[in-house]
Each structure stands twice: as structure tokens, then as C-alpha cells.
Amino acid sequence: MSEKNDPSVWQGFKAFLMRGNVIDLAVAVVIGAAFTNIVNSVVKGVINPLVGAFGTKSLDSYSSCLKGPCTGTGDAATGVRILWGSVLGATLTFVITAAVVYFMMVLPMAKYLARQEARRKAKESTQEIIEVSELEVLKEIRDALVAQRGSGHDRP
């Protein structure tokens, strides 16, 4: 590689990092990670015990045995166990996260943008009405001047 290409690659990389989208994305990832911890805590601390109150155990403990007698845990476990309770817990975590993001971030932002667009359109239509009325006033002035000239020529 020639030395001439290196500065342009470096400048391009620097420009990429300095764009607002990259910074916004980094902030979103950090906030999303913190928010995920909150949702995980709610699911494990509130929802799993509620499911356990209606069932016989914590949501993470629900499983089915696919093959052989399922006994023991960890390395000493025998049989093939499907841990569908933890999958259900992860699904609940996802649904709760998606609902909170939609109702607390996406929906209010969409309403805000719709209001801004409505204001912009109202302002444009007002400007258009003003321009039309100004044009009408100018036409009336022109017609009045033409009428004055016409009546001025008729006088002796």
C-alpha cells in the first residue's frame, strides 16, 4: 500500500466515528444493556415467582425429559432434558422489553414527529394563504390604478 492511501483511509474512519449516528448508536447500546438488566430482574424477581405461585416451582425449573430417566443436575445429569421454562422466561423478557420500548419510546416519538409534521404543514398552508392574499391585494391595486388611468384620460 502506498502512503498516499493511508491518510484518506484514516480520514474516512475519523469521519465515520464523528458522525452523529455512531454516537447515538453507542448511547443506545449502553442504555439498552442497562435496561435489559432491569427487565431481567423484573422477570426473574416478579414474574417467575408469580408463575411459581400458580405452578409448583420457578419458571426456570420447568423442563421435560426427552430421553431416558432425567435425574440429577449439571455434569451428573442423565437423560435428555428440555428446559422449556427458561425459554419461556427469555420470551417473556423479550416481550416485556419490546413492549416497554414501543410504549415508552417509539409511540411517543411517533406522536411527537406527527405533531411536528402537522405544525409544519399548517405553517406552510398559512404561508400559502398569505401569499395568495398578497397577490389578490396587488391585483386589486393594479386594477384600481388601471381604472384611475382610464378615468383620467376621459377628463378634458
CSV table of N, CA and C in Angstrom, one decimal:
chain,number,residue,atom,x,y,z
A,1,MET,N,0.8,-1.2,0.0
A,1,MET,CA,0.0,0.0,0.0
A,1,MET,C,0.9,1.2,0.0
A,2,SER,N,0.4,2.2,-0.7
A,2,SER,CA,1.2,3.5,-0.7
A,2,SER,C,0.8,4.3,0.5
A,3,GLU,N,1.7,5.2,0.8
A,3,GLU,CA,1.4,6.1,1.9
A,3,GLU,C,0.3,7.1,1.6
A,4,LYS,N,0.1,7.3,0.3
A,4,LYS,CA,-0.9,8.3,-0.1
A,4,LYS,C,-2.3,7.8,0.3
A,5,ASN,N,-2.6,6.5,0.3
A,5,ASN,CA,-3.9,6.0,0.6
A,5,ASN,C,-4.2,6.0,2.1
A,6,ASP,N,-3.2,5.8,2.9
A,6,ASP,CA,-3.4,5.7,4.3
A,6,ASP,C,-4.0,6.9,4.9
A,7,PRO,N,-3.6,8.2,4.6
A,7,PRO,CA,-4.3,9.3,5.2
A,7,PRO,C,-5.8,9.4,4.8
A,8,SER,N,-6.1,9.0,3.6
A,8,SER,CA,-7.5,9.1,3.2
A,8,SER,C,-8.4,8.0,3.9
A,9,VAL,N,-7.8,6.9,4.2
A,9,VAL,CA,-8.5,5.8,4.9
A,9,VAL,C,-8.7,6.3,6.4
A,10,TRP,N,-7.6,6.8,6.9
A,10,TRP,CA,-7.7,7.3,8.3
A,10,TRP,C,-8.7,8.5,8.4
A,11,GLN,N,-8.7,9.4,7.5
A,11,GLN,CA,-9.7,10.5,7.5
A,11,GLN,C,-11.1,10.0,7.3
A,12,GLY,N,-11.3,9.0,6.5
A,12,GLY,CA,-12.6,8.4,6.3
A,12,GLY,C,-13.1,7.7,7.6
A,13,PHE,N,-12.2,7.0,8.3
A,13,PHE,CA,-12.5,6.3,9.5
A,13,PHE,C,-12.9,7.4,10.6
A,14,LYS,N,-12.1,8.4,10.6
A,14,LYS,CA,-12.3,9.5,11.6
A,14,LYS,C,-13.7,10.2,11.3
A,15,ALA,N,-14.0,10.4,10.0
A,15,ALA,CA,-15.3,11.0,9.7
A,15,ALA,C,-16.4,10.1,10.1
A,16,PHE,N,-16.2,8.8,9.9
A,16,PHE,CA,-17.3,7.8,10.3
A,16,PHE,C,-17.5,7.8,11.8
A,17,LEU,N,-16.5,7.9,12.6
A,17,LEU,CA,-16.6,8.0,14.0
A,17,LEU,C,-17.2,9.3,14.5
A,18,MET,N,-17.0,10.3,13.8
A,18,MET,CA,-17.5,11.6,14.2
A,18,MET,C,-19.0,11.9,13.8
A,19,ARG,N,-19.5,11.0,12.9
A,19,ARG,CA,-20.9,11.2,12.6
A,19,ARG,C,-21.8,11.0,13.8
A,20,GLY,N,-22.9,11.7,13.8
A,20,GLY,CA,-23.8,11.7,14.9
A,20,GLY,C,-24.4,10.3,15.1
A,21,ASN,N,-24.6,9.6,14.0
A,21,ASN,CA,-25.3,8.3,14.1
A,21,ASN,C,-24.5,7.3,14.9
A,22,VAL,N,-23.2,7.3,14.8
A,22,VAL,CA,-22.3,6.4,15.6
A,22,VAL,C,-22.4,6.6,17.1
A,23,ILE,N,-22.4,7.9,17.4
A,23,ILE,CA,-22.5,8.3,18.8
A,23,ILE,C,-23.9,7.9,19.4
A,24,ASP,N,-24.9,8.2,18.6
A,24,ASP,CA,-26.3,7.8,19.0
A,24,ASP,C,-26.4,6.3,19.2
A,25,LEU,N,-25.8,5.6,18.3
A,25,LEU,CA,-25.9,4.1,18.4
A,25,LEU,C,-25.2,3.6,19.6
A,26,ALA,N,-24.0,4.2,19.9
A,26,ALA,CA,-23.3,3.8,21.1
A,26,ALA,C,-24.1,4.1,22.4
A,27,VAL,N,-24.7,5.2,22.5
A,27,VAL,CA,-25.5,5.6,23.6
A,27,VAL,C,-26.7,4.6,23.7
A,28,ALA,N,-27.3,4.3,22.6
A,28,ALA,CA,-28.5,3.4,22.6
A,28,ALA,C,-28.1,2.0,23.1
A,29,VAL,N,-26.9,1.5,22.7
A,29,VAL,CA,-26.4,0.2,23.1
A,29,VAL,C,-26.2,0.2,24.6
A,30,VAL,N,-25.6,1.2,25.2
A,30,VAL,CA,-25.3,1.3,26.6
A,30,VAL,C,-26.6,1.3,27.4
A,31,ILE,N,-27.6,2.2,27.0
A,31,ILE,CA,-28.8,2.3,27.7
A,31,ILE,C,-29.6,1.0,27.5
A,32,GLY,N,-29.6,0.4,26.3
A,32,GLY,CA,-30.3,-0.9,26.1
A,32,GLY,C,-29.7,-2.0,27.0
A,33,ALA,N,-28.4,-2.0,27.2
A,33,ALA,CA,-27.8,-3.0,28.1
A,33,ALA,C,-28.3,-2.8,29.6
A,34,ALA,N,-28.3,-1.6,30.0
A,34,ALA,CA,-28.8,-1.3,31.4
A,34,ALA,C,-30.3,-1.6,31.5
A,35,PHE,N,-31.0,-1.3,30.5
A,35,PHE,CA,-32.5,-1.6,30.5
A,35,PHE,C,-32.7,-3.1,30.5
A,36,THR,N,-31.9,-3.8,29.8
A,36,THR,CA,-32.1,-5.3,29.8
A,36,THR,C,-31.9,-5.9,31.2
A,37,ASN,N,-30.9,-5.3,31.9
A,37,ASN,CA,-30.7,-5.8,33.3
A,37,ASN,C,-32.0,-5.6,34.1
A,38,ILE,N,-32.6,-4.4,33.9
A,38,ILE,CA,-33.8,-4.1,34.7
A,38,ILE,C,-34.9,-5.1,34.3
A,39,VAL,N,-35.1,-5.3,33.1
A,39,VAL,CA,-36.2,-6.3,32.6
A,39,VAL,C,-35.9,-7.7,33.1
A,40,ASN,N,-34.6,-8.1,33.0
A,40,ASN,CA,-34.3,-9.4,33.5
A,40,ASN,C,-34.6,-9.6,35.0
A,41,SER,N,-34.3,-8.5,35.8
A,41,SER,CA,-34.6,-8.6,37.2
A,41,SER,C,-36.1,-8.6,37.4
A,42,VAL,N,-36.9,-7.9,36.7
A,42,VAL,CA,-38.4,-8.0,36.8
A,42,VAL,C,-38.9,-9.4,36.5
A,43,VAL,N,-38.4,-10.0,35.4
A,43,VAL,CA,-38.8,-11.3,35.1
A,43,VAL,C,-38.4,-12.3,36.1
A,44,LYS,N,-37.2,-12.3,36.5
A,44,LYS,CA,-36.7,-13.3,37.5
A,44,LYS,C,-37.2,-13.0,38.9
A,45,GLY,N,-37.4,-11.7,39.3
A,45,GLY,CA,-37.8,-11.4,40.6
A,45,GLY,C,-39.3,-11.4,40.8
A,46,VAL,N,-40.1,-11.1,39.8
A,46,VAL,CA,-41.5,-10.9,39.9
A,46,VAL,C,-42.3,-12.0,39.1
A,47,ILE,N,-42.0,-12.1,37.9
A,47,ILE,CA,-42.8,-13.0,37.0
A,47,ILE,C,-42.6,-14.4,37.3
A,48,ASN,N,-41.3,-14.8,37.4
A,48,ASN,CA,-41.0,-16.2,37.7
A,48,ASN,C,-41.7,-16.7,39.0
A,49,PRO,N,-41.6,-15.9,40.1
A,49,PRO,CA,-42.2,-16.3,41.3
A,49,PRO,C,-43.8,-16.4,41.2
A,50,LEU,N,-44.3,-15.4,40.4
A,50,LEU,CA,-45.8,-15.5,40.2
A,50,LEU,C,-46.2,-16.7,39.4
A,51,VAL,N,-45.4,-17.1,38.4
A,51,VAL,CA,-45.7,-18.4,37.7
A,51,VAL,C,-45.5,-19.5,38.7
A,52,GLY,N,-44.5,-19.4,39.5
A,52,GLY,CA,-44.3,-20.5,40.5
A,52,GLY,C,-45.4,-20.6,41.5
A,53,ALA,N,-46.1,-19.5,41.9
A,53,ALA,CA,-47.2,-19.5,42.8
A,53,ALA,C,-48.4,-20.2,42.2
A,54,PHE,N,-48.5,-20.1,40.9
A,54,PHE,CA,-49.6,-20.8,40.2
A,54,PHE,C,-49.2,-22.3,39.9
A,55,GLY,N,-48.0,-22.5,39.7
A,55,GLY,CA,-47.5,-23.8,39.4
A,55,GLY,C,-46.9,-24.4,40.6
A,56,THR,N,-45.8,-25.2,40.4
A,56,THR,CA,-45.2,-25.9,41.6
A,56,THR,C,-43.8,-25.4,41.8
A,57,LYS,N,-43.2,-24.6,40.9
A,57,LYS,CA,-41.8,-24.2,41.0
A,57,LYS,C,-41.5,-23.0,40.2
A,58,SER,N,-40.3,-22.5,40.2
A,58,SER,CA,-39.9,-21.3,39.5
A,58,SER,C,-40.0,-21.6,38.0
A,59,LEU,N,-40.2,-20.6,37.2
A,59,LEU,CA,-40.3,-20.8,35.8
A,59,LEU,C,-39.1,-21.4,35.2
A,60,ASP,N,-37.9,-21.1,35.7
A,60,ASP,CA,-36.7,-21.7,35.1
A,60,ASP,C,-36.5,-23.2,35.4
A,61,SER,N,-37.3,-23.7,36.4
A,61,SER,CA,-37.2,-25.1,36.7
A,61,SER,C,-38.1,-26.0,35.9
A,62,TYR,N,-39.0,-25.4,35.1
A,62,TYR,CA,-39.9,-26.3,34.3
A,62,TYR,C,-39.1,-26.9,33.2
A,63,SER,N,-39.2,-28.2,33.0
A,63,SER,CA,-38.5,-28.9,31.9
A,63,SER,C,-39.2,-30.2,31.6
A,64,SER,N,-38.9,-30.8,30.5
A,64,SER,CA,-39.4,-32.1,30.1
A,64,SER,C,-38.3,-33.0,29.8
A,65,CYS,N,-38.5,-34.3,30.0
A,65,CYS,CA,-37.5,-35.3,29.7
A,65,CYS,C,-37.8,-35.9,28.3
A,66,LEU,N,-36.8,-35.8,27.5
A,66,LEU,CA,-37.0,-36.2,26.1
A,66,LEU,C,-36.6,-37.7,26.0
A,67,LYS,N,-35.5,-38.1,26.7
A,67,LYS,CA,-35.0,-39.5,26.5
A,67,LYS,C,-34.4,-40.0,27.8
A,68,GLY,N,-34.9,-41.1,28.2
A,68,GLY,CA,-34.3,-41.8,29.4
A,68,GLY,C,-34.8,-41.1,30.7
A,69,PRO,N,-34.5,-41.7,31.8
A,69,PRO,CA,-34.9,-41.1,33.1
A,69,PRO,C,-34.0,-39.8,33.3
A,70,CYS,N,-34.6,-38.7,33.5
A,70,CYS,CA,-33.9,-37.5,33.8
A,70,CYS,C,-33.7,-37.3,35.3
A,71,THR,N,-32.5,-37.6,35.7
A,71,THR,CA,-32.2,-37.4,37.1
A,71,THR,C,-30.9,-36.6,37.3
A,72,GLY,N,-30.8,-35.9,38.4
A,72,GLY,CA,-29.6,-35.1,38.7
A,72,GLY,C,-29.5,-33.8,37.9
A,73,THR,N,-28.5,-33.0,38.2
A,73,THR,CA,-28.3,-31.8,37.6
A,73,THR,C,-26.8,-31.6,37.2
A,74,GLY,N,-26.5,-30.7,36.3
A,74,GLY,CA,-25.1,-30.4,36.0
A,74,GLY,C,-24.5,-31.6,35.2
A,75,ASP,N,-23.2,-31.9,35.6
A,75,ASP,CA,-22.5,-32.9,35.0
A,75,ASP,C,-23.0,-34.3,35.3
A,76,ALA,N,-23.7,-34.4,36.4
A,76,ALA,CA,-24.2,-35.7,36.9
A,76,ALA,C,-25.6,-36.0,36.3
A,77,ALA,N,-26.1,-35.2,35.5
A,77,ALA,CA,-27.5,-35.4,34.9
A,77,ALA,C,-27.5,-36.5,33.9
A,78,THR,N,-28.6,-37.3,34.0
A,78,THR,CA,-28.8,-38.3,33.0
A,78,THR,C,-30.0,-38.0,32.2
A,79,GLY,N,-30.1,-38.6,31.0
A,79,GLY,CA,-31.3,-38.3,30.1
A,79,GLY,C,-31.1,-37.0,29.3
A,80,VAL,N,-32.0,-36.8,28.5
A,80,VAL,CA,-32.0,-35.6,27.7
A,80,VAL,C,-33.2,-34.7,28.2
A,81,ARG,N,-32.8,-33.6,28.8
A,81,ARG,CA,-33.8,-32.7,29.4
A,81,ARG,C,-34.0,-31.4,28.5
A,82,ILE,N,-35.2,-31.0,28.2
A,82,ILE,CA,-35.5,-29.8,27.5
A,82,ILE,C,-36.0,-28.8,28.5
A,83,LEU,N,-35.3,-27.7,28.6
A,83,LEU,CA,-35.6,-26.7,29.6
A,83,LEU,C,-36.5,-25.6,29.0
A,84,TRP,N,-37.7,-25.9,28.8
A,84,TRP,CA,-38.7,-25.0,28.2
A,84,TRP,C,-39.0,-23.9,29.1
A,85,GLY,N,-38.9,-24.0,30.4
A,85,GLY,CA,-39.2,-22.9,31.3
A,85,GLY,C,-38.3,-21.7,31.1
A,86,SER,N,-37.0,-22.0,30.9
A,86,SER,CA,-36.0,-20.9,30.7
A,86,SER,C,-36.3,-20.2,29.3
A,87,VAL,N,-36.7,-21.0,28.4
A,87,VAL,CA,-37.0,-20.4,27.0
A,87,VAL,C,-38.3,-19.5,27.2
A,88,LEU,N,-39.3,-20.0,28.0
A,88,LEU,CA,-40.4,-19.2,28.2
A,88,LEU,C,-40.1,-17.9,29.0
A,89,GLY,N,-39.2,-18.0,29.9
A,89,GLY,CA,-38.7,-16.8,30.7
A,89,GLY,C,-38.0,-15.8,29.8
A,90,ALA,N,-37.1,-16.3,28.9
A,90,ALA,CA,-36.4,-15.4,27.9
A,90,ALA,C,-37.4,-14.8,26.9
A,91,THR,N,-38.5,-15.5,26.5
A,91,THR,CA,-39.5,-15.0,25.7
A,91,THR,C,-40.3,-13.9,26.4
A,92,LEU,N,-40.6,-14.1,27.6
A,92,LEU,CA,-41.3,-13.1,28.4
A,92,LEU,C,-40.4,-11.8,28.6
A,93,THR,N,-39.1,-12.0,28.8
A,93,THR,CA,-38.2,-10.9,28.9
A,93,THR,C,-38.2,-10.1,27.6
A,94,PHE,N,-38.2,-10.8,26.5
A,94,PHE,CA,-38.2,-10.1,25.2
A,94,PHE,C,-39.5,-9.4,24.9
A,95,VAL,N,-40.6,-10.0,25.3
A,95,VAL,CA,-41.9,-9.3,25.0
A,95,VAL,C,-42.0,-8.1,25.9
A,96,ILE,N,-41.6,-8.2,27.2
A,96,ILE,CA,-41.7,-7.1,28.1
A,96,ILE,C,-40.8,-6.0,27.6
A,97,THR,N,-39.6,-6.3,27.2
A,97,THR,CA,-38.6,-5.3,26.7
A,97,THR,C,-39.2,-4.6,25.5
A,98,ALA,N,-39.7,-5.4,24.5
A,98,ALA,CA,-40.3,-4.8,23.3
A,98,ALA,C,-41.5,-3.9,23.6
A,99,ALA,N,-42.3,-4.4,24.5
A,99,ALA,CA,-43.5,-3.6,24.9
A,99,ALA,C,-43.1,-2.2,25.5
A,100,VAL,N,-42.1,-2.3,26.4
A,100,VAL,CA,-41.7,-1.1,27.1
A,100,VAL,C,-41.0,-0.1,26.1
A,101,VAL,N,-40.2,-0.7,25.2
A,101,VAL,CA,-39.5,0.2,24.2
A,101,VAL,C,-40.6,0.8,23.3
A,102,TYR,N,-41.6,0.0,22.9
A,102,TYR,CA,-42.6,0.5,22.0
A,102,TYR,C,-43.4,1.6,22.7
A,103,PHE,N,-44.0,1.3,23.9
A,103,PHE,CA,-44.9,2.2,24.5
A,103,PHE,C,-44.2,3.4,25.2
A,104,MET,N,-43.0,3.3,25.5
A,104,MET,CA,-42.3,4.4,26.2
A,104,MET,C,-41.4,5.2,25.3
A,105,MET,N,-41.0,4.6,24.2
A,105,MET,CA,-40.0,5.3,23.3
A,105,MET,C,-40.6,5.5,21.9
A,106,VAL,N,-41.0,4.4,21.2
A,106,VAL,CA,-41.4,4.5,19.8
A,106,VAL,C,-42.7,5.3,19.6
A,107,LEU,N,-43.7,4.9,20.4
A,107,LEU,CA,-45.0,5.5,20.3
A,107,LEU,C,-45.0,7.0,20.6
A,108,PRO,N,-44.4,7.4,21.7
A,108,PRO,CA,-44.3,8.9,22.0
A,108,PRO,C,-43.5,9.6,20.9
A,109,MET,N,-42.4,9.0,20.4
A,109,MET,CA,-41.7,9.7,19.4
A,109,MET,C,-42.4,9.8,18.1
A,110,ALA,N,-43.2,8.8,17.7
A,110,ALA,CA,-44.0,8.8,16.5
A,110,ALA,C,-45.1,9.9,16.7
A,111,LYS,N,-45.7,10.0,17.8
A,111,LYS,CA,-46.7,11.1,18.1
A,111,LYS,C,-46.1,12.5,18.0
A,112,TYR,N,-44.9,12.6,18.6
A,112,TYR,CA,-44.2,13.9,18.5
A,112,TYR,C,-43.9,14.3,17.1
A,113,LEU,N,-43.3,13.3,16.3
A,113,LEU,CA,-43.0,13.6,14.9
A,113,LEU,C,-44.2,14.0,14.1
A,114,ALA,N,-45.4,13.3,14.4
A,114,ALA,CA,-46.6,13.6,13.7
A,114,ALA,C,-47.1,15.0,14.0
A,115,ARG,N,-47.0,15.4,15.3
A,115,ARG,CA,-47.3,16.8,15.6
A,115,ARG,C,-46.5,17.8,15.0
A,116,GLN,N,-45.1,17.5,14.9
A,116,GLN,CA,-44.2,18.4,14.3
A,116,GLN,C,-44.6,18.5,12.8
A,117,GLU,N,-44.9,17.4,12.1
A,117,GLU,CA,-45.2,17.5,10.7
A,117,GLU,C,-46.5,18.2,10.5
A,118,ALA,N,-47.5,18.0,11.4
A,118,ALA,CA,-48.8,18.8,11.3
A,118,ALA,C,-48.5,20.3,11.4
A,119,ARG,N,-47.7,20.7,12.4
A,119,ARG,CA,-47.3,22.1,12.6
A,119,ARG,C,-46.7,22.6,11.3
A,120,ARG,N,-45.7,21.9,10.7
A,120,ARG,CA,-45.0,22.3,9.6
A,120,ARG,C,-46.0,22.5,8.4
A,121,LYS,N,-46.9,21.6,8.2
A,121,LYS,CA,-47.9,21.7,7.1
A,121,LYS,C,-48.8,22.9,7.4
A,122,ALA,N,-49.2,23.1,8.6
A,122,ALA,CA,-50.1,24.2,8.9
A,122,ALA,C,-49.4,25.5,8.6
A,123,LYS,N,-48.1,25.6,9.0
A,123,LYS,CA,-47.3,26.8,8.7
A,123,LYS,C,-47.2,27.0,7.2
A,124,GLU,N,-47.0,25.9,6.5
A,124,GLU,CA,-46.8,26.1,5.0
A,124,GLU,C,-48.2,26.6,4.4
A,125,SER,N,-49.3,26.0,4.9
A,125,SER,CA,-50.6,26.4,4.3
A,125,SER,C,-50.9,27.8,4.7
A,126,THR,N,-50.5,28.3,5.9
A,126,THR,CA,-50.7,29.7,6.3
A,126,THR,C,-49.9,30.6,5.4
A,127,GLN,N,-48.7,30.2,5.2
A,127,GLN,CA,-47.8,31.0,4.3
A,127,GLN,C,-48.4,31.1,2.9
A,128,GLU,N,-48.9,30.0,2.4
A,128,GLU,CA,-49.5,29.9,1.1
A,128,GLU,C,-50.8,30.9,1.1
A,129,ILE,N,-51.6,30.9,2.1
A,129,ILE,CA,-52.7,31.7,2.2
A,129,ILE,C,-52.3,33.2,2.2
A,130,ILE,N,-51.3,33.5,2.9
A,130,ILE,CA,-50.8,34.9,3.0
A,130,ILE,C,-50.3,35.3,1.6
A,131,GLU,N,-49.5,34.4,0.9
A,131,GLU,CA,-49.0,34.7,-0.4
A,131,GLU,C,-50.2,34.9,-1.4
A,132,VAL,N,-51.2,34.1,-1.3
A,132,VAL,CA,-52.4,34.3,-2.2
A,132,VAL,C,-53.1,35.6,-1.9
A,133,SER,N,-53.3,35.9,-0.6
A,133,SER,CA,-54.0,37.1,-0.3
A,133,SER,C,-53.2,38.4,-0.7
A,134,GLU,N,-51.8,38.3,-0.6
A,134,GLU,CA,-51.0,39.4,-1.0
A,134,GLU,C,-51.1,39.6,-2.5
A,135,LEU,N,-51.2,38.5,-3.2
A,135,LEU,CA,-51.4,38.5,-4.7
A,135,LEU,C,-52.7,39.1,-5.0
A,136,GLU,N,-53.7,38.8,-4.3
A,136,GLU,CA,-55.1,39.4,-4.6
A,136,GLU,C,-55.0,40.9,-4.3
A,137,VAL,N,-54.4,41.3,-3.2
A,137,VAL,CA,-54.3,42.7,-2.9
A,137,VAL,C,-53.5,43.5,-4.0
A,138,LEU,N,-52.4,42.9,-4.5
A,138,LEU,CA,-51.7,43.5,-5.6
A,138,LEU,C,-52.5,43.6,-6.9
A,139,LYS,N,-53.3,42.6,-7.2
A,139,LYS,CA,-54.2,42.6,-8.3
A,139,LYS,C,-55.2,43.7,-8.2
A,140,GLU,N,-55.8,43.9,-7.0
A,140,GLU,CA,-56.8,45.0,-6.8
A,140,GLU,C,-56.1,46.3,-6.9
A,141,ILE,N,-54.9,46.5,-6.4
A,141,ILE,CA,-54.2,47.8,-6.6
A,141,ILE,C,-53.9,48.0,-8.1
A,142,ARG,N,-53.5,47.0,-8.8
A,142,ARG,CA,-53.3,47.2,-10.2
A,142,ARG,C,-54.6,47.6,-10.9
A,143,ASP,N,-55.7,46.9,-10.6
A,143,ASP,CA,-57.0,47.2,-11.2
A,143,ASP,C,-57.4,48.6,-10.9
A,144,ALA,N,-57.2,49.1,-9.6
A,144,ALA,CA,-57.5,50.4,-9.2
A,144,ALA,C,-56.7,51.4,-10.0
A,145,LEU,N,-55.4,51.2,-10.2
A,145,LEU,CA,-54.5,52.1,-10.9
A,145,LEU,C,-54.9,52.2,-12.4
A,146,VAL,N,-55.3,51.0,-13.0
A,146,VAL,CA,-55.7,51.0,-14.4
A,146,VAL,C,-57.0,51.8,-14.5
A,147,ALA,N,-57.9,51.6,-13.5
A,147,ALA,CA,-59.2,52.3,-13.5
A,147,ALA,C,-59.0,53.8,-13.4
A,148,GLN,N,-58.0,54.2,-12.5
A,148,GLN,CA,-57.7,55.7,-12.4
A,148,GLN,C,-57.2,56.2,-13.7
A,149,ARG,N,-56.3,55.5,-14.3
A,149,ARG,CA,-55.7,56.0,-15.6
A,149,ARG,C,-56.8,56.1,-16.6
A,150,GLY,N,-57.6,55.1,-16.6
A,150,GLY,CA,-58.7,55.1,-17.6
A,150,GLY,C,-59.6,56.3,-17.4
A,151,SER,N,-60.0,56.6,-16.2
A,151,SER,CA,-60.9,57.7,-15.9
A,151,SER,C,-60.1,59.0,-16.0
A,152,GLY,N,-58.8,59.0,-15.9
A,152,GLY,CA,-58.0,60.3,-16.0
A,152,GLY,C,-58.0,60.7,-17.5
A,153,HIS,N,-58.0,59.8,-18.4
A,153,HIS,CA,-57.9,60.1,-19.8
A,153,HIS,C,-59.2,60.6,-20.3
A,154,ASP,N,-60.3,60.2,-19.7
A,154,ASP,CA,-61.6,60.6,-20.2
A,154,ASP,C,-61.9,62.1,-19.8
A,155,ARG,N,-61.2,62.6,-18.8
A,155,ARG,CA,-61.4,64.0,-18.4
A,155,ARG,C,-60.8,65.0,-19.4
A,156,PRO,N,-61.5,66.1,-19.6
A,156,PRO,CA,-60.9,67.1,-20.5
A,156,PRO,C,-59.8,67.9,-19.9
